[in-house]
């Protein structure tokens, strides 16, 4: 059942509003009553006790990540019989999907190439940092909507979560979120993910932002059901 506006969660976080919702859970903007600051609360619906324990182990590792272009994870907790939760930095600013939609309304679907390259180099630094952890973290859903430009003009990768898991593939597959045009072929089914899965999504994100066109689905490209028009064309 979705949380209601004003509801206090874990005796600390007051619900402001729902941001997004999917089959895996929801993301809310909340107010941290202890630190008097806004946060993002990400819900994960664990399917089993084993998955719940796996979540807690990975969430504890997420607390240790610290990079200027990566949303910070502050806390995690569980509500018995309901779900697991991550509390993350709420990054003020506009995401790149929204920026592109606004640009499209003015008649120009693509964003300035030089600016896009600056932002995505910053996101690449954050991904490299994640991939170099032992064991590595994957983001698993890199796309324009998950890149926010903060008030300082810096790109920040948001929406961290349980889909970071690279092991074991069979259980991790249940937590994957597929985004057409951005998800690599191995993200479908129980394929084994690694850093290249995020690299693929970064390439698709770059293509979308500088052309104004979302690339075809990766499986269609792989099977010959679609072709990719060169970006310069």
Short mmCIF file of C-alpha atoms in Angstrom, two decimals:
data_model
loop_
_atom_site.label_atom_id
_atom_site.label_comp_id
_atom_site.label_asym_id
_atom_site.label_seq_id
_atom_site.Cartn_x
_atom_site.Cartn_y
_atom_site.Cartn_z
CA UNK A 1 0.00 0.00 0.00
CA UNK A 2 1.49 3.40 -0.98
CA UNK A 3 2.46 5.78 1.79
CA UNK A 4 0.32 8.87 2.28
CA UNK A 5 1.54 12.46 2.31
CA UNK A 6 2.54 13.46 5.84
CA UNK A 7 2.96 9.87 7.04
CA UNK A 8 5.99 9.30 9.32
CA UNK A 9 8.12 6.28 8.36
CA UNK A 10 10.59 4.58 10.72
CA UNK A 11 9.91 7.36 13.28
CA UNK A 12 12.11 9.70 11.23
CA UNK A 13 11.06 10.27 7.61
CA UNK A 14 7.93 12.26 6.72
CA UNK A 15 6.44 11.52 3.29
CA UNK A 16 6.27 14.59 1.04
CA UNK A 17 5.10 12.98 -2.20
CA UNK A 18 5.49 9.98 -4.51
CA UNK A 19 8.16 10.43 -7.21
CA UNK A 20 7.91 7.17 -9.19
CA UNK A 21 6.42 3.70 -8.82
CA UNK A 22 7.18 0.37 -10.49
CA UNK A 23 6.61 -3.36 -9.94
CA UNK A 24 9.72 -3.41 -7.72
CA UNK A 25 8.59 -0.64 -5.38
CA UNK A 26 8.37 3.13 -5.24
CA UNK A 27 10.49 6.22 -4.69
CA UNK A 28 9.29 9.03 -2.44
CA UNK A 29 10.55 12.47 -1.56
CA UNK A 30 10.69 12.61 2.23
CA UNK A 31 11.76 15.02 4.97
CA UNK A 32 14.37 13.77 7.44
CA UNK A 33 13.06 14.96 10.81
CA UNK A 34 16.41 14.24 12.50
CA UNK A 35 18.67 16.16 10.10
CA UNK A 36 16.00 18.59 8.87
CA UNK A 37 16.74 17.92 5.22
CA UNK A 38 15.05 16.44 2.12
CA UNK A 39 15.86 12.85 1.10
CA UNK A 40 14.72 10.24 -1.40
CA UNK A 41 13.22 7.05 0.03
CA UNK A 42 13.50 4.04 -2.30
CA UNK A 43 11.31 1.03 -1.60
CA UNK A 44 12.30 -2.52 -2.57
CA UNK A 45 9.75 -5.31 -2.39
CA UNK A 46 11.78 -8.36 -1.32
CA UNK A 47 10.33 -11.61 -2.65
CA UNK A 48 11.90 -13.89 -0.02
CA UNK A 49 13.81 -13.95 3.26
CA UNK A 50 16.96 -14.76 1.28
CA UNK A 51 16.50 -11.72 -0.96
CA UNK A 52 15.80 -9.57 2.10
CA UNK A 53 19.10 -10.63 3.68
CA UNK A 54 20.92 -10.03 0.43
CA UNK A 55 19.43 -6.54 0.28
CA UNK A 56 20.63 -5.71 3.80
CA UNK A 57 24.17 -6.85 3.03
CA UNK A 58 24.33 -4.80 -0.16
CA UNK A 59 22.68 -1.77 1.46
CA UNK A 60 25.36 -1.75 4.16
CA UNK A 61 27.98 -1.58 1.41
CA UNK A 62 26.13 1.25 -0.34
CA UNK A 63 26.56 3.40 2.78
CA UNK A 64 30.30 3.41 2.12
CA UNK A 65 30.07 4.89 -1.39
CA UNK A 66 31.11 8.53 -1.63
CA UNK A 67 31.52 10.33 -4.96
CA UNK A 68 30.53 13.90 -5.96
CA UNK A 69 28.65 12.68 -9.04
CA UNK A 70 26.78 9.89 -7.25
CA UNK A 71 23.74 10.31 -5.00
CA UNK A 72 24.77 9.46 -1.43
CA UNK A 73 23.03 6.66 0.49
CA UNK A 74 22.45 7.70 4.12
CA UNK A 75 20.40 4.96 5.74
CA UNK A 76 18.47 1.73 5.22
CA UNK A 77 15.78 -0.11 7.16
CA UNK A 78 13.00 -2.64 6.77
CA UNK A 79 9.32 -2.71 7.67
CA UNK A 80 8.49 -6.35 8.54
CA UNK A 81 5.99 -7.89 6.17
CA UNK A 82 6.13 -4.90 3.86
CA UNK A 83 9.42 -3.91 2.17
CA UNK A 84 13.06 -2.85 2.47
CA UNK A 85 14.06 0.82 2.13
CA UNK A 86 17.09 2.88 1.15
CA UNK A 87 17.36 6.53 2.16
CA UNK A 88 19.36 8.60 -0.31
CA UNK A 89 20.37 12.16 -0.99
CA UNK A 90 17.64 14.09 -2.79
CA UNK A 91 19.45 15.86 -5.63
CA UNK A 92 17.85 19.20 -6.38
CA UNK A 93 17.67 20.18 -10.04
CA UNK A 94 16.35 18.85 -13.32
CA UNK A 95 16.91 15.43 -14.86
CA UNK A 96 18.16 15.19 -18.44
CA UNK A 97 15.01 13.53 -19.75
CA UNK A 98 12.99 16.53 -18.58
CA UNK A 99 15.58 18.91 -20.03
CA UNK A 100 15.36 17.16 -23.39
CA UNK A 101 11.57 17.17 -23.38
CA UNK A 102 11.57 20.92 -22.73
CA UNK A 103 14.10 21.43 -25.52
CA UNK A 104 11.94 19.36 -27.87
CA UNK A 105 8.98 21.64 -27.17
CA UNK A 106 11.04 24.56 -28.42
CA UNK A 107 11.70 22.69 -31.66
CA UNK A 108 15.19 21.29 -30.92
CA UNK A 109 15.12 17.68 -29.73
CA UNK A 110 18.83 17.32 -29.00
CA UNK A 111 20.90 19.00 -26.29
CA UNK A 112 24.19 20.87 -26.98
CA UNK A 113 26.90 18.28 -27.66
CA UNK A 114 29.68 20.00 -25.69
CA UNK A 115 27.46 20.32 -22.61
CA UNK A 116 26.26 16.72 -22.88
CA UNK A 117 29.85 15.45 -23.09
CA UNK A 118 30.80 17.42 -19.97
CA UNK A 119 27.90 15.97 -18.01
CA UNK A 120 28.39 12.39 -19.18
CA UNK A 121 32.11 12.48 -18.43
CA UNK A 122 31.10 13.32 -14.84
CA UNK A 123 28.65 10.41 -14.79
CA UNK A 124 31.37 8.16 -16.24
CA UNK A 125 33.61 9.08 -13.30
CA UNK A 126 30.86 8.01 -10.91
CA UNK A 127 30.34 4.71 -12.75
CA UNK A 128 34.07 4.02 -12.83
CA UNK A 129 34.18 4.58 -9.07
CA UNK A 130 31.32 2.09 -8.57
CA UNK A 131 32.82 -0.50 -10.90
CA UNK A 132 36.18 -0.38 -9.09
CA UNK A 133 34.67 -1.36 -5.74
CA UNK A 134 35.38 -4.87 -4.45
CA UNK A 135 33.12 -6.54 -5.41
CA UNK A 136 31.92 -4.02 -8.02
CA UNK A 137 28.60 -2.21 -7.94
CA UNK A 138 26.53 -1.77 -11.07
CA UNK A 139 23.92 0.93 -11.50
CA UNK A 140 21.79 -1.13 -13.89
CA UNK A 141 19.50 1.66 -15.13
CA UNK A 142 21.60 4.48 -16.57
CA UNK A 143 19.37 6.75 -18.68
CA UNK A 144 18.58 10.48 -19.01
CA UNK A 145 15.87 10.32 -16.34
CA UNK A 146 18.44 9.08 -13.77
CA UNK A 147 20.93 11.88 -14.36
CA UNK A 148 20.13 15.11 -12.54
CA UNK A 149 21.87 18.45 -12.97
CA UNK A 150 22.33 20.04 -9.55
CA UNK A 151 22.25 23.80 -8.85
CA UNK A 152 26.05 23.95 -9.41
CA UNK A 153 25.59 22.63 -12.96
CA UNK A 154 27.10 19.20 -12.16
CA UNK A 155 25.66 15.87 -13.30
CA UNK A 156 24.69 13.44 -10.52
CA UNK A 157 23.70 9.82 -11.10
CA UNK A 158 20.65 8.97 -8.99
CA UNK A 159 18.31 6.04 -8.26
CA UNK A 160 20.77 3.62 -6.70
CA UNK A 161 19.26 0.40 -5.45
CA UNK A 162 19.07 -3.35 -5.19
CA UNK A 163 19.64 -3.92 -8.91
CA UNK A 164 23.35 -3.19 -8.25
CA UNK A 165 23.76 -6.87 -7.48
CA UNK A 166 26.08 -8.73 -9.81
CA UNK A 167 25.71 -11.98 -7.90
CA UNK A 168 24.06 -14.41 -7.90
CA UNK A 169 22.58 -13.81 -11.39
CA UNK A 170 19.44 -15.89 -10.92
CA UNK A 171 18.22 -13.90 -7.93
CA UNK A 172 19.51 -10.57 -9.16
CA UNK A 173 17.53 -10.95 -12.37
CA UNK A 174 14.28 -10.57 -10.45
CA UNK A 175 15.30 -7.04 -9.41
CA UNK A 176 16.32 -5.74 -12.82
CA UNK A 177 14.45 -2.90 -14.38
CA UNK A 178 14.37 -2.94 -18.16
CA UNK A 179 14.29 0.39 -19.99
CA UNK A 180 13.76 0.02 -23.73
CA UNK A 181 16.59 1.57 -25.71
CA UNK A 182 19.00 1.70 -22.75
CA UNK A 183 19.15 -1.82 -21.26
CA UNK A 184 21.88 -4.10 -22.63
CA UNK A 185 20.87 -7.53 -24.04
CA UNK A 186 22.22 -9.39 -20.99
CA UNK A 187 19.76 -7.53 -18.74
CA UNK A 188 16.91 -9.52 -20.22
CA UNK A 189 16.29 -12.82 -18.44
CA UNK A 190 19.03 -14.16 -16.18
CA UNK A 191 22.08 -13.00 -18.14
CA UNK A 192 25.20 -12.16 -16.14
CA UNK A 193 25.78 -8.42 -15.82
CA UNK A 194 29.11 -6.62 -15.48
CA UNK A 195 30.49 -3.11 -15.99
CA UNK A 196 29.86 -3.34 -19.73
CA UNK A 197 26.11 -3.33 -19.06
CA UNK A 198 26.41 0.18 -17.64
CA UNK A 199 28.77 1.21 -20.45
CA UNK A 200 26.13 0.16 -23.00
CA UNK A 201 23.51 2.27 -21.22
CA UNK A 202 25.88 5.24 -21.14
CA UNK A 203 26.37 4.95 -24.90
CA UNK A 204 22.61 4.82 -25.44
CA UNK A 205 22.16 7.83 -23.17
CA UNK A 206 24.79 9.82 -25.08
CA UNK A 207 23.16 8.88 -28.40
CA UNK A 208 19.72 10.00 -27.17
CA UNK A 209 20.88 13.33 -25.78
CA UNK A 210 22.91 14.45 -28.80
CA UNK A 211 20.50 13.20 -31.49
CA UNK A 212 17.11 13.61 -29.84
CA UNK A 213 16.27 10.01 -30.80
CA UNK A 214 16.14 7.02 -28.44
CA UNK A 215 18.06 4.06 -29.95
CA UNK A 216 16.21 0.83 -30.79
CA UNK A 217 15.96 -1.90 -28.18
CA UNK A 218 19.26 -3.75 -27.74
CA UNK A 219 17.72 -7.17 -28.41
CA UNK A 220 16.32 -5.91 -31.72
CA UNK A 221 19.74 -4.55 -32.65
CA UNK A 222 21.40 -7.83 -31.70
CA UNK A 223 18.99 -9.99 -33.68
CA UNK A 224 18.91 -7.74 -36.72
CA UNK A 225 15.33 -6.63 -36.15
CA UNK A 226 16.44 -2.99 -36.13
CA UNK A 227 19.44 -0.91 -37.11
CA UNK A 228 21.09 2.11 -35.52
CA UNK A 229 21.29 5.30 -37.57
CA UNK A 230 24.78 6.86 -37.10
CA UNK A 231 24.61 9.79 -34.70
CA UNK A 232 26.16 12.29 -37.15
CA UNK A 233 23.61 11.32 -39.76
#
